[in-house]
Amino acid sequence: MARIVSRALPFASRSSLHLPLPPPFPGAALLRSAAAAPPLPPAAGAALAASLLSWRGHTGTPEPSIAAPPPFAGFLAGIRGFRKGRRGQASAKRSQPQNIVEILKLNVPMAMKIALDGLLDSSYSTRDTSISDVGKYDKVEVSVLLCNGNFIQDLNKEWRGEDCTTDMLSMSQYIPDLDVPILMLGDIVISVEATARQAEEKGVTLLDEVRVLVVRGILHLLGFHHESSNEAAAELEKEEQLILKSLRWKGKGLAKSALDSSKPQTDSLDGQVTNGLKKAGSLRFYKPKFKYIFCDMDGTLLNSKSQVTARNAEALREARSRGVNIVIATGKARPAVIDALSMVDLSGRTGIVSESSPGVFLQGLLVYGLEGRQLYKRNLDQEVCREALLYSLENKIPLVAFSQDHCYSMFDHPLVNSLHYIYHEPKAKIVSSIDELLETAEIQKVLFLETPEGISSALRPYWTKAIEGRAHVVQAQPDMLELVPPATSKGNGVKILLNHLSISPDEVMAIGDGENDIEMLQLASFGVALANGSDKTKAVANVIGATNDEDGVAQAIYEYAF
């Protein structure tokens, strides 16, 4: 038999009281040295010898006391290997369980971490929430015992009053209202014999099946009880599959007719099927699928208040920490993006956007490469600029002209100011005449600010006809209408940048919402349109995510980037 004791230390260190872990059941006392173990019940076999192997060093040096704190933060897994004294056992029969024990020393702490992370935002209705505020503990401990069928049968008799052999038993040691720095979850006992039979029936390895039972045992100790109702079984199944998939472990859960466990699914708001199980805490176990994520700003990364939410910022940091490059592709000016991301400490040379980082701005009219080198710039026809500026003056409809990192307008207006104070764009300079502006600045695009009704009923029809062949109409927001050079698209800007960086579209994931994102989503190997996006954009996307007010970018990264 083998005993694994895992400790999780995911919380801030504090002065701690180290308590000896009591024996979880008769005949399986924890050993603190290499001395002979106390005799186990007859069903467990002959007297056993024991040694302690450290998680890091895999050395057989005995540990003076298992209560001693580890010299590093994170996880510690100690293993107590109980080697039977029988003679004549084939080494082949011993090797597989022993190898499993070595692997579980690393596996159990990882499963514990993801399960504990899952409690932070758990919304399950059937889980016993007696264990909820795990943040108040310095450490969380659980033990795993691998045994034979007779041993677990005796335990069933003693603890459950049932004379039967099961694959796994979980026995809680949690005591409510006990004010100690260590949360002792309890013991998970697994019959290797029963598990091996199940593994053979399912066509998986013994390790695969043991891992499933470890995960299930941890969830039982955290309050998931599948036997109470069908709903409880479904909730345990969902959380179990989350952990298994996060760790890339094989195995299926309890539901006999559930969807394939490798593709857990939920329905999104628009009825499209999306994968809804990954969480931020589990990303470390995933290999990134893409080297680059191209992301829009307005209506995508920014919510309806034109802010980057904390969860979106966290997702961007997580992706970057995994080696994924984040590139902004937007209709905004570069200073606007820098300003918006500075609110969540993601701008500057250590952030995802700066004056020296690659990016696509002003609908692809300005493209910057490595070290901020300008790769591409295209200006709007001067006559179109003149006509638009004159239309703005005559009809008193506010207009902003964009010239690289600067903005200009013919008159002051609250909507013009809102472009700066709400949408982060550079504050518009008021110019005295059209000629003065056109003589001093190269205009890449102009933007009208009007009500959605005014744009759809008057502005868009008028300008679509007036500039036909000379410019193009773009609408990224309901209350904004842009005039840009013909054939302008973010997709073209993304192509230019990909060529510069020597990147294949197969390495790119793109996230957007507006019609100006269509070509970018089509170009990328995987396109995500947010649920608040236009119907045309959603029609070309691979999947439809949550809205920008529901952290759609974060969801897309967690679900599809890894």
Coordinates of C-alpha atoms in Angstrom, one line a residue:
M1 CA 0.0 0.0 0.0
A2 CA 1.1 3.6 -0.4
R3 CA 0.1 6.7 1.4
I4 CA 0.4 10.2 -0.1
V5 CA 0.0 13.3 2.0
S6 CA -0.5 16.5 0.1
R7 CA -0.4 20.0 1.5
A8 CA -1.5 23.1 -0.4
L9 CA -0.2 26.5 0.7
P10 CA -1.9 28.9 -1.7
F11 CA -2.4 31.6 0.8
A12 CA -0.4 34.4 2.4
S13 CA 2.0 33.2 5.1
R14 CA 1.2 33.9 8.7
S15 CA 2.4 32.6 12.0
S16 CA 1.2 29.0 12.1
L17 CA 0.5 26.3 14.6
H18 CA 1.8 23.0 13.2
L19 CA -0.4 20.2 14.4
P20 CA 0.3 16.5 14.0
L21 CA -2.1 14.9 11.5
P22 CA -4.1 12.2 13.3
P23 CA -4.5 8.8 11.9
P24 CA -7.3 8.8 9.4
F25 CA -8.4 5.2 10.2
P26 CA -7.2 2.3 12.3
G27 CA -4.1 0.6 11.0
A28 CA -2.9 3.4 8.8
A29 CA -1.0 5.7 11.2
L30 CA 1.2 8.4 9.7
L31 CA 4.9 7.5 10.0
R32 CA 7.5 10.1 10.9
S33 CA 10.6 8.1 10.4
A34 CA 11.9 5.0 8.8
A35 CA 10.8 2.9 11.7
A36 CA 8.6 -0.1 11.2
A37 CA 5.0 0.7 10.9
P38 CA 2.4 -0.4 13.5
P39 CA 0.8 -3.7 12.5
L40 CA -2.2 -3.3 10.2
P41 CA -5.3 -5.4 10.3
P42 CA -4.9 -8.9 8.9
A43 CA -6.7 -7.9 5.8
A44 CA -4.0 -5.4 5.0
G45 CA -1.2 -8.0 5.0
A46 CA 2.0 -8.4 7.0
A47 CA 3.9 -5.8 8.9
L48 CA 5.1 -2.9 6.7
A49 CA 8.2 -0.8 6.5
A50 CA 8.0 2.8 5.6
S51 CA 10.1 5.6 4.2
L52 CA 9.4 9.2 3.4
L53 CA 10.2 10.6 -0.1
S54 CA 10.3 14.3 -0.6
W55 CA 8.4 15.8 -3.5
R56 CA 11.3 17.7 -4.9
G57 CA 14.3 15.4 -4.3
H58 CA 12.7 12.0 -4.5
T59 CA 15.1 10.9 -1.8
G60 CA 14.6 8.2 0.7
T61 CA 16.0 10.2 3.6
P62 CA 13.5 10.0 6.5
E63 CA 11.8 13.3 7.5
P64 CA 12.0 14.0 11.3
S65 CA 8.4 15.3 11.4
I66 CA 5.8 15.8 8.7
A67 CA 4.5 18.8 10.6
A68 CA 7.7 20.8 9.8
P69 CA 6.9 23.7 7.4
P70 CA 8.3 23.5 3.9
P71 CA 11.2 25.8 2.9
F72 CA 9.3 27.2 -0.1
A73 CA 5.9 28.6 -0.9
G74 CA 3.5 26.6 -3.1
F75 CA 2.8 22.9 -2.7
L76 CA 4.4 20.1 -0.8
A77 CA 3.6 16.5 -1.4
G78 CA 5.0 13.9 0.9
I79 CA 4.6 10.2 0.2
R80 CA 4.7 7.4 2.6
G81 CA 5.4 4.2 0.8
F82 CA 4.3 1.0 2.6
R83 CA 6.2 -1.9 1.1
K84 CA 4.8 -5.3 1.9
G85 CA 7.2 -7.8 3.4
R86 CA 6.0 -10.7 1.3
R87 CA 8.6 -12.6 -0.7
G88 CA 8.4 -13.8 -4.2
Q89 CA 6.3 -11.0 -5.6
A90 CA 7.0 -10.3 -9.2
S91 CA 8.8 -7.0 -9.7
A92 CA 6.5 -6.3 -12.6
K93 CA 3.5 -6.3 -10.3
R94 CA 5.2 -3.9 -7.9
S95 CA 6.5 -1.5 -10.6
Q96 CA 3.2 0.0 -11.9
P97 CA 1.7 1.0 -8.5
Q98 CA 5.1 2.3 -7.4
N99 CA 5.3 4.4 -10.6
I100 CA 1.8 5.7 -10.0
V101 CA 2.8 6.7 -6.4
E102 CA 5.7 8.7 -7.8
I103 CA 3.4 10.5 -10.3
L104 CA 0.7 11.1 -7.7
K105 CA 3.2 13.0 -5.5
L106 CA 3.0 15.7 -8.2
N107 CA -0.5 15.2 -9.4
V108 CA -2.5 15.4 -6.2
P109 CA -1.3 19.0 -5.2
M110 CA -2.2 20.3 -8.7
A111 CA -5.7 18.8 -8.5
M112 CA -6.1 20.3 -5.1
K113 CA -5.1 23.7 -6.3
I114 CA -7.6 23.7 -9.1
A115 CA -10.4 22.4 -6.9
L116 CA -9.7 25.1 -4.3
D117 CA -9.6 27.8 -7.0
G118 CA -13.0 26.6 -8.1
L119 CA -14.5 27.4 -4.8
L120 CA -13.7 31.1 -5.3
D121 CA -16.5 31.6 -7.9
S122 CA -18.5 28.5 -7.3
S123 CA -22.3 28.8 -7.9
Y124 CA -23.3 25.2 -7.4
S125 CA -26.6 24.9 -5.6
T126 CA -26.1 21.3 -4.3
R127 CA -22.6 21.6 -2.8
D128 CA -22.3 21.6 1.0
T129 CA -20.7 25.0 1.6
S130 CA -19.4 24.2 5.1
I131 CA -15.9 24.6 3.6
S132 CA -15.9 27.9 1.8
D133 CA -13.5 30.5 3.1
V134 CA -10.3 28.6 2.5
G135 CA -8.4 31.8 2.4
K136 CA -8.2 31.9 6.2
Y137 CA -6.0 28.8 6.4
D138 CA -2.2 28.7 6.0
K139 CA -2.4 25.2 4.6
V140 CA -4.8 22.7 3.3
E141 CA -4.0 19.0 3.7
V142 CA -5.4 15.8 2.2
S143 CA -4.1 12.3 2.3
V144 CA -4.4 9.6 -0.4
L145 CA -4.0 5.9 0.4
L146 CA -3.7 3.2 -2.2
C147 CA -4.7 -0.2 -0.8
N148 CA -6.0 -3.7 -1.8
G149 CA -9.7 -4.8 -2.0
N150 CA -9.8 -6.5 1.4
F151 CA -8.6 -3.4 3.2
I152 CA -11.2 -1.1 1.6
Q153 CA -13.9 -3.7 2.3
D154 CA -13.0 -3.7 6.0
L155 CA -13.2 0.1 6.0
N156 CA -16.7 -0.1 4.4
K157 CA -17.8 -2.4 7.2
E158 CA -16.4 -0.2 9.9
W159 CA -17.3 3.3 8.5
R160 CA -20.4 2.6 6.5
G161 CA -21.8 -0.6 7.8
E162 CA -21.7 -2.1 4.3
D163 CA -19.8 -5.4 3.6
C164 CA -18.7 -4.5 0.1
T165 CA -15.6 -3.5 -1.9
T166 CA -15.7 -0.1 -3.5
D167 CA -13.2 1.7 -5.7
M168 CA -12.8 4.7 -3.5
L169 CA -13.8 6.0 -0.1
S170 CA -13.4 9.6 1.1
M171 CA -13.5 10.4 4.8
S172 CA -13.7 13.9 6.0
Q173 CA -11.6 15.3 8.9
Y174 CA -13.0 18.8 8.6
I175 CA -14.3 20.1 11.9
P176 CA -16.5 23.3 11.6
D177 CA -15.6 26.3 13.7
L178 CA -12.2 24.8 14.7
D179 CA -9.9 27.9 14.7
V180 CA -6.6 26.4 13.5
P181 CA -4.3 27.5 10.6
I182 CA -4.5 24.1 8.8
L183 CA -7.6 22.9 7.0
M184 CA -7.5 19.1 7.2
L185 CA -9.8 18.0 4.4
G186 CA -9.6 14.2 5.1
D187 CA -8.5 10.9 3.6
I188 CA -9.1 9.4 0.1
V189 CA -8.7 5.6 0.1
I190 CA -8.5 3.9 -3.3
S191 CA -8.6 0.2 -4.0
V192 CA -5.9 -0.5 -6.7
E193 CA -7.6 -3.9 -7.5
A194 CA -11.1 -2.4 -8.1
T195 CA -9.6 0.5 -9.9
A196 CA -7.6 -1.7 -12.2
R197 CA -10.7 -3.7 -13.2
Q198 CA -12.5 -0.5 -14.0
A199 CA -9.6 0.8 -16.0
E200 CA -9.6 -2.4 -18.1
E201 CA -13.3 -2.1 -18.7
K202 CA -13.0 1.5 -19.8
G203 CA -9.9 0.9 -21.9
V204 CA -7.8 3.4 -20.0
T205 CA -4.6 3.0 -17.9
L206 CA -4.6 2.4 -14.2
L207 CA -3.1 5.8 -13.7
D208 CA -5.9 7.5 -15.6
E209 CA -8.5 5.8 -13.5
V210 CA -6.7 6.5 -10.2
R211 CA -6.5 10.2 -11.2
V212 CA -10.2 10.3 -11.8
L213 CA -10.8 8.9 -8.3
V214 CA -8.4 11.3 -6.7
V215 CA -10.3 14.2 -8.2
R216 CA -13.6 12.8 -7.2
G217 CA -12.4 12.2 -3.7
I218 CA -11.2 15.7 -3.4
L219 CA -14.6 17.0 -4.6
H220 CA -16.4 14.8 -2.1
L221 CA -14.3 16.3 0.7
L222 CA -15.2 19.8 -0.6
G223 CA -18.9 19.1 -0.3
F224 CA -20.0 17.6 -3.7
H225 CA -22.2 14.6 -3.1
H226 CA -23.5 13.0 -6.3
E227 CA -25.7 10.4 -4.6
S228 CA -28.2 13.0 -3.2
S229 CA -29.9 13.9 -6.5
N230 CA -29.5 14.0 -10.3
E231 CA -28.7 17.7 -10.1
A232 CA -25.9 17.0 -7.5
A233 CA -24.5 14.4 -9.8
A234 CA -24.5 16.8 -12.7
E235 CA -22.7 19.5 -10.7
L236 CA -20.1 17.0 -9.5
E237 CA -19.7 15.8 -13.1
K238 CA -19.1 19.4 -14.3
E239 CA -16.5 20.3 -11.7
E240 CA -14.8 16.9 -12.1
Q241 CA -14.4 17.4 -15.8
L242 CA -13.1 20.9 -15.3
I243 CA -10.2 19.6 -13.2
L244 CA -9.5 16.6 -15.4
K245 CA -9.4 18.8 -18.5
S246 CA -7.3 21.5 -16.9
L247 CA -4.7 18.9 -16.0
R248 CA -5.1 17.1 -19.4
W249 CA -6.0 13.9 -17.6
K250 CA -8.1 11.2 -19.4
G251 CA -11.3 9.9 -17.9
K252 CA -15.0 10.4 -17.9
G253 CA -17.2 11.4 -15.0
L254 CA -20.3 10.0 -13.5
A255 CA -22.9 10.8 -16.1
K256 CA -23.6 7.7 -18.2
S257 CA -25.0 9.6 -21.2
A258 CA -23.2 12.9 -20.9
L259 CA -21.5 14.7 -23.7
D260 CA -17.9 13.6 -24.5
S261 CA -15.9 14.8 -21.5
S262 CA -13.3 16.3 -23.7
K263 CA -15.8 18.8 -25.0
P264 CA -17.8 20.1 -22.1
Q265 CA -20.4 22.4 -23.5
T266 CA -22.9 25.1 -22.5
D267 CA -25.2 27.2 -24.5
S268 CA -24.2 30.9 -25.1
L269 CA -26.7 33.7 -25.2
D270 CA -27.3 33.3 -28.9
G271 CA -27.6 29.5 -28.9
Q272 CA -24.1 28.9 -30.2
V273 CA -22.2 26.1 -28.4
T274 CA -19.3 27.2 -26.4
N275 CA -16.9 25.5 -24.0
G276 CA -17.7 26.9 -20.6
L277 CA -15.4 25.2 -18.1
K278 CA -11.9 26.6 -18.1
K279 CA -10.9 29.1 -15.4
A280 CA -8.0 31.4 -15.0
G281 CA -6.5 29.4 -12.2
S282 CA -6.1 26.3 -14.4
L283 CA -4.3 27.9 -17.4
R284 CA -0.9 26.9 -16.2
F285 CA -1.7 23.3 -17.3
Y286 CA -2.5 24.3 -20.9
K287 CA -0.2 24.8 -23.8
P288 CA -1.1 27.9 -25.8
K289 CA -2.8 27.2 -29.1
F290 CA -1.8 30.6 -30.6
K291 CA 1.3 32.7 -30.5
Y292 CA -0.7 35.9 -31.1
I293 CA -4.1 37.3 -30.1
F294 CA -5.2 40.3 -32.1
C295 CA -7.9 42.2 -30.1
D296 CA -10.2 45.0 -30.9
M297 CA -10.9 47.8 -28.3
D298 CA -14.3 49.5 -28.5
G299 CA -17.1 47.0 -27.9
T300 CA -14.6 44.2 -27.3
L301 CA -11.8 44.7 -24.8
L302 CA -13.6 47.9 -23.5
N303 CA -17.0 47.5 -21.8
S304 CA -19.9 49.8 -22.3
K305 CA -18.3 52.3 -20.0
S306 CA -15.2 52.3 -22.1
Q307 CA -13.2 50.6 -19.4
V308 CA -10.9 47.5 -19.3
T309 CA -12.4 45.3 -16.5
A310 CA -10.2 43.7 -13.9
R311 CA -11.0 40.2 -15.3
N312 CA -10.1 41.1 -18.8
A313 CA -6.8 42.6 -17.6
E314 CA -6.1 39.5 -15.6
A315 CA -6.7 37.3 -18.7
L316 CA -4.4 39.4 -20.8
R317 CA -1.7 39.1 -18.1
E318 CA -2.2 35.4 -17.9
A319 CA -1.9 35.0 -21.6
R320 CA 1.3 37.0 -21.7
S321 CA 2.7 35.0 -18.9
R322 CA 2.2 31.9 -21.0
G323 CA 4.1 33.4 -24.0
V324 CA 1.1 34.7 -26.0
N325 CA 1.7 38.1 -27.6
I326 CA -1.3 40.5 -27.4
V327 CA -1.6 42.9 -30.3
I328 CA -4.2 45.6 -30.4
A329 CA -6.0 46.2 -33.7
T330 CA -8.4 49.1 -33.4
G331 CA -10.0 52.1 -35.0
K332 CA -8.6 54.1 -32.1
A333 CA -5.5 56.3 -32.2
R334 CA -2.5 54.8 -30.4
P335 CA -2.6 57.4 -27.5
A336 CA -6.2 56.4 -26.8
V337 CA -5.2 52.7 -26.4
I338 CA -2.2 53.5 -24.3
D339 CA -4.4 55.7 -22.0
A340 CA -7.2 53.1 -21.7
L341 CA -4.7 50.3 -20.8
S342 CA -2.8 52.5 -18.4
M343 CA -5.8 52.4 -16.1
V344 CA -5.1 48.7 -15.5
D345 CA -1.3 48.9 -15.6
L346 CA -1.0 47.3 -19.1
S347 CA 0.6 50.1 -21.0
G348 CA 4.3 51.1 -21.3
R349 CA 7.2 48.9 -22.3
T350 CA 6.2 46.2 -19.7
G351 CA 2.6 46.2 -20.8
I352 CA 0.9 45.1 -24.0
V353 CA 0.9 48.5 -25.8
S354 CA 3.3 51.4 -25.9
E355 CA 4.9 53.7 -28.4
S356 CA 7.5 51.0 -29.2
S357 CA 5.1 48.0 -29.5
P358 CA 3.5 46.5 -32.6
G359 CA -0.1 47.5 -33.3
V360 CA -2.8 48.3 -35.8
F361 CA -4.6 51.7 -35.3
L362 CA -7.1 53.9 -37.0
Q363 CA -8.8 51.0 -38.8
G364 CA -5.5 49.8 -40.2
L365 CA -4.5 53.1 -41.6
L366 CA -1.5 53.2 -39.2
V367 CA 0.5 50.1 -38.6
Y368 CA 3.5 49.9 -36.3
G369 CA 6.0 47.1 -36.1
L370 CA 8.8 46.1 -33.7
E371 CA 10.2 49.0 -31.7
G372 CA 7.3 51.1 -32.8
R373 CA 8.6 51.5 -36.3
Q374 CA 5.9 52.8 -38.7
L375 CA 5.2 50.2 -41.3
Y376 CA 2.2 51.7 -43.1
K377 CA 0.3 54.9 -43.3
R378 CA -2.6 55.9 -45.6
N379 CA -4.3 59.3 -45.8
L380 CA -7.9 60.2 -46.6
D381 CA -8.4 62.1 -49.9
Q382 CA -8.1 65.8 -49.2
E383 CA -11.3 66.7 -51.1
V384 CA -13.3 64.1 -49.1
C385 CA -11.8 65.7 -45.9
R386 CA -12.8 69.2 -47.1
E387 CA -16.4 68.1 -47.9
A388 CA -16.8 66.4 -44.6
L389 CA -15.4 69.4 -42.6
L390 CA -17.7 71.7 -44.5
Y391 CA -20.7 69.4 -43.9
S392 CA -19.9 69.5 -40.2
L393 CA -19.8 73.3 -40.1
E394 CA -23.0 73.8 -42.1
N395 CA -25.1 71.1 -40.3
K396 CA -23.6 71.7 -36.9
I397 CA -22.8 67.9 -36.6
P398 CA -19.6 67.4 -34.6
L399 CA -16.7 65.9 -36.5
V400 CA -13.2 64.9 -35.4
A401 CA -10.3 64.5 -37.9
F402 CA -7.6 62.1 -36.9
S403 CA -4.0 62.7 -37.9
Q404 CA -1.7 60.0 -36.3
D405 CA -1.5 60.8 -32.6
H406 CA -3.6 64.0 -32.9
C407 CA -7.2 65.0 -33.2
Y408 CA -8.8 68.2 -34.7
S409 CA -12.3 69.6 -34.8
M410 CA -13.9 72.7 -36.3
F411 CA -15.8 73.7 -33.2
D412 CA -16.2 72.8 -29.6
H413 CA -19.0 70.4 -28.6
P414 CA -19.8 68.1 -25.7
L415 CA -19.7 65.0 -28.0
V416 CA -16.2 66.1 -29.2
N417 CA -15.1 66.3 -25.6
S418 CA -16.7 63.0 -24.8
L419 CA -14.4 61.4 -27.3
H420 CA -11.5 62.4 -25.1
Y421 CA -12.9 62.0 -21.6
I422 CA -14.9 58.8 -22.2
Y423 CA -13.3 57.1 -25.2
H424 CA -9.7 58.1 -24.3
E425 CA -8.9 59.7 -27.7
P426 CA -6.5 62.6 -27.8
K427 CA -8.2 65.9 -26.9
A428 CA -9.3 67.6 -30.1
K429 CA -7.6 70.9 -31.1
I430 CA -10.1 73.4 -32.4
V431 CA -9.0 74.9 -35.7
S432 CA -10.2 78.2 -37.2
S433 CA -10.5 77.2 -40.8
I434 CA -10.7 74.2 -43.1
D435 CA -7.7 75.4 -45.2
E436 CA -5.6 75.8 -42.1
L437 CA -6.2 72.2 -41.0
L438 CA -5.6 70.7 -44.4
E439 CA -2.4 72.6 -44.9
T440 CA -0.9 71.6 -41.5
A441 CA -2.0 68.0 -41.0
E442 CA -2.3 64.7 -42.9
I443 CA -5.7 63.3 -42.2
Q444 CA -6.1 59.5 -42.0
K445 CA -9.9 59.5 -41.2
V446 CA -12.7 61.7 -40.0
L447 CA -15.4 60.7 -37.6
F448 CA -18.9 62.0 -37.2
L449 CA -20.6 62.0 -33.8
E450 CA -24.4 61.7 -33.9
T451 CA -27.3 59.7 -32.5
P452 CA -27.7 56.2 -33.8
E453 CA -31.0 57.3 -35.4
G454 CA -29.4 60.3 -37.1
I455 CA -26.6 58.1 -38.5
S456 CA -28.8 55.4 -39.8
S457 CA -31.5 57.7 -41.3
A458 CA -29.3 60.5 -42.6
L459 CA -25.6 60.4 -42.3
R460 CA -24.8 56.9 -43.5
P461 CA -27.1 57.0 -46.6
Y462 CA -25.8 60.5 -47.6
W463 CA -22.1 59.7 -47.2
T464 CA -22.3 56.3 -48.8
K465 CA -23.5 57.9 -52.0
A466 CA -21.4 61.1 -51.8
I467 CA -18.0 59.5 -51.5
E468 CA -18.6 56.4 -53.6
G469 CA -15.3 55.3 -55.1
R470 CA -13.3 57.9 -53.3
A471 CA -13.7 56.8 -49.7
H472 CA -15.4 54.2 -47.6
V473 CA -17.9 54.4 -44.8
V474 CA -17.2 52.4 -41.6
Q475 CA -19.3 52.2 -38.5
A476 CA -17.7 50.6 -35.4
Q477 CA -20.1 52.2 -32.9
P478 CA -23.8 53.0 -33.2
D479 CA -23.2 56.7 -32.6
M480 CA -20.1 57.1 -34.7
L481 CA -19.7 57.1 -38.5
E482 CA -16.2 57.1 -40.0
L483 CA -14.9 58.0 -43.5
V484 CA -11.7 56.2 -44.4
P485 CA -9.8 55.7 -47.6
P486 CA -11.2 53.0 -49.9
A487 CA -10.3 49.4 -49.3
T488 CA -9.3 50.3 -45.7
S489 CA -9.6 47.4 -43.2
K490 CA -8.0 46.1 -40.1
G491 CA -7.5 42.9 -41.9
N492 CA -5.1 44.6 -44.3
G493 CA -3.3 46.2 -41.3
V494 CA -3.1 42.8 -39.7
K495 CA -1.7 41.2 -42.9
I496 CA 1.0 43.9 -43.0
L497 CA 2.0 43.3 -39.4
L498 CA 2.0 39.5 -39.8
N499 CA 4.4 39.8 -42.8
H500 CA 6.6 42.1 -40.8
L501 CA 6.7 39.7 -37.8
S502 CA 7.0 36.6 -40.1
I503 CA 3.8 35.1 -38.5
S504 CA 1.4 32.7 -40.1
P505 CA -2.4 33.4 -39.7
D506 CA -2.5 29.8 -38.3
E507 CA -0.8 31.2 -35.2
V508 CA -3.3 33.9 -34.6
M509 CA -6.6 34.2 -32.7
A510 CA -8.7 37.4 -33.2
I511 CA -11.4 38.9 -31.0
G512 CA -13.8 41.6 -32.2
D513 CA -17.4 42.8 -32.4
G514 CA -17.9 45.4 -35.2
E515 CA -18.2 45.2 -39.0
N516 CA -14.7 46.6 -39.2
D517 CA -13.4 43.4 -37.5
I518 CA -14.8 41.1 -40.1
E519 CA -11.7 40.8 -42.3
M520 CA -9.5 40.4 -39.2
L521 CA -11.6 37.5 -37.9
Q522 CA -11.6 35.9 -41.3
L523 CA -7.8 36.2 -41.6
A524 CA -7.1 34.6 -38.2
S525 CA -7.2 30.9 -37.8
F526 CA -9.7 31.3 -35.0
G527 CA -12.1 34.3 -34.8
V528 CA -14.3 35.1 -31.8
A529 CA -17.1 37.6 -32.2
L530 CA -18.6 38.9 -29.0
A531 CA -22.3 38.5 -28.4
N532 CA -22.9 42.3 -28.5
G533 CA -21.3 42.4 -32.0
S534 CA -23.1 43.0 -35.4
D535 CA -24.8 40.1 -37.1
K536 CA -22.4 40.3 -40.0
T537 CA -19.5 39.9 -37.7
K538 CA -21.0 37.0 -35.8
A539 CA -21.7 35.3 -39.1
V540 CA -18.0 35.0 -40.0
A541 CA -16.7 34.1 -36.6
N542 CA -15.7 30.6 -35.5
V543 CA -17.5 31.1 -32.2
I544 CA -19.6 33.7 -30.5
G545 CA -18.5 34.7 -27.0
A546 CA -20.0 36.6 -24.2
T547 CA -20.7 40.4 -24.4
N548 CA -18.1 43.1 -23.7
D549 CA -20.0 43.8 -20.4
E550 CA -19.6 40.1 -19.4
D551 CA -15.8 40.1 -19.8
G552 CA -16.0 38.5 -23.3
V553 CA -12.3 38.9 -24.0
A554 CA -11.4 37.0 -20.8
Q555 CA -13.9 34.3 -21.5
A556 CA -12.5 33.9 -25.1
I557 CA -8.9 33.7 -23.8
Y558 CA -9.7 31.1 -21.1
E559 CA -11.9 29.0 -23.4
Y560 CA -10.1 29.0 -26.7
A561 CA -6.5 30.3 -26.4
F562 CA -5.3 27.3 -24.4

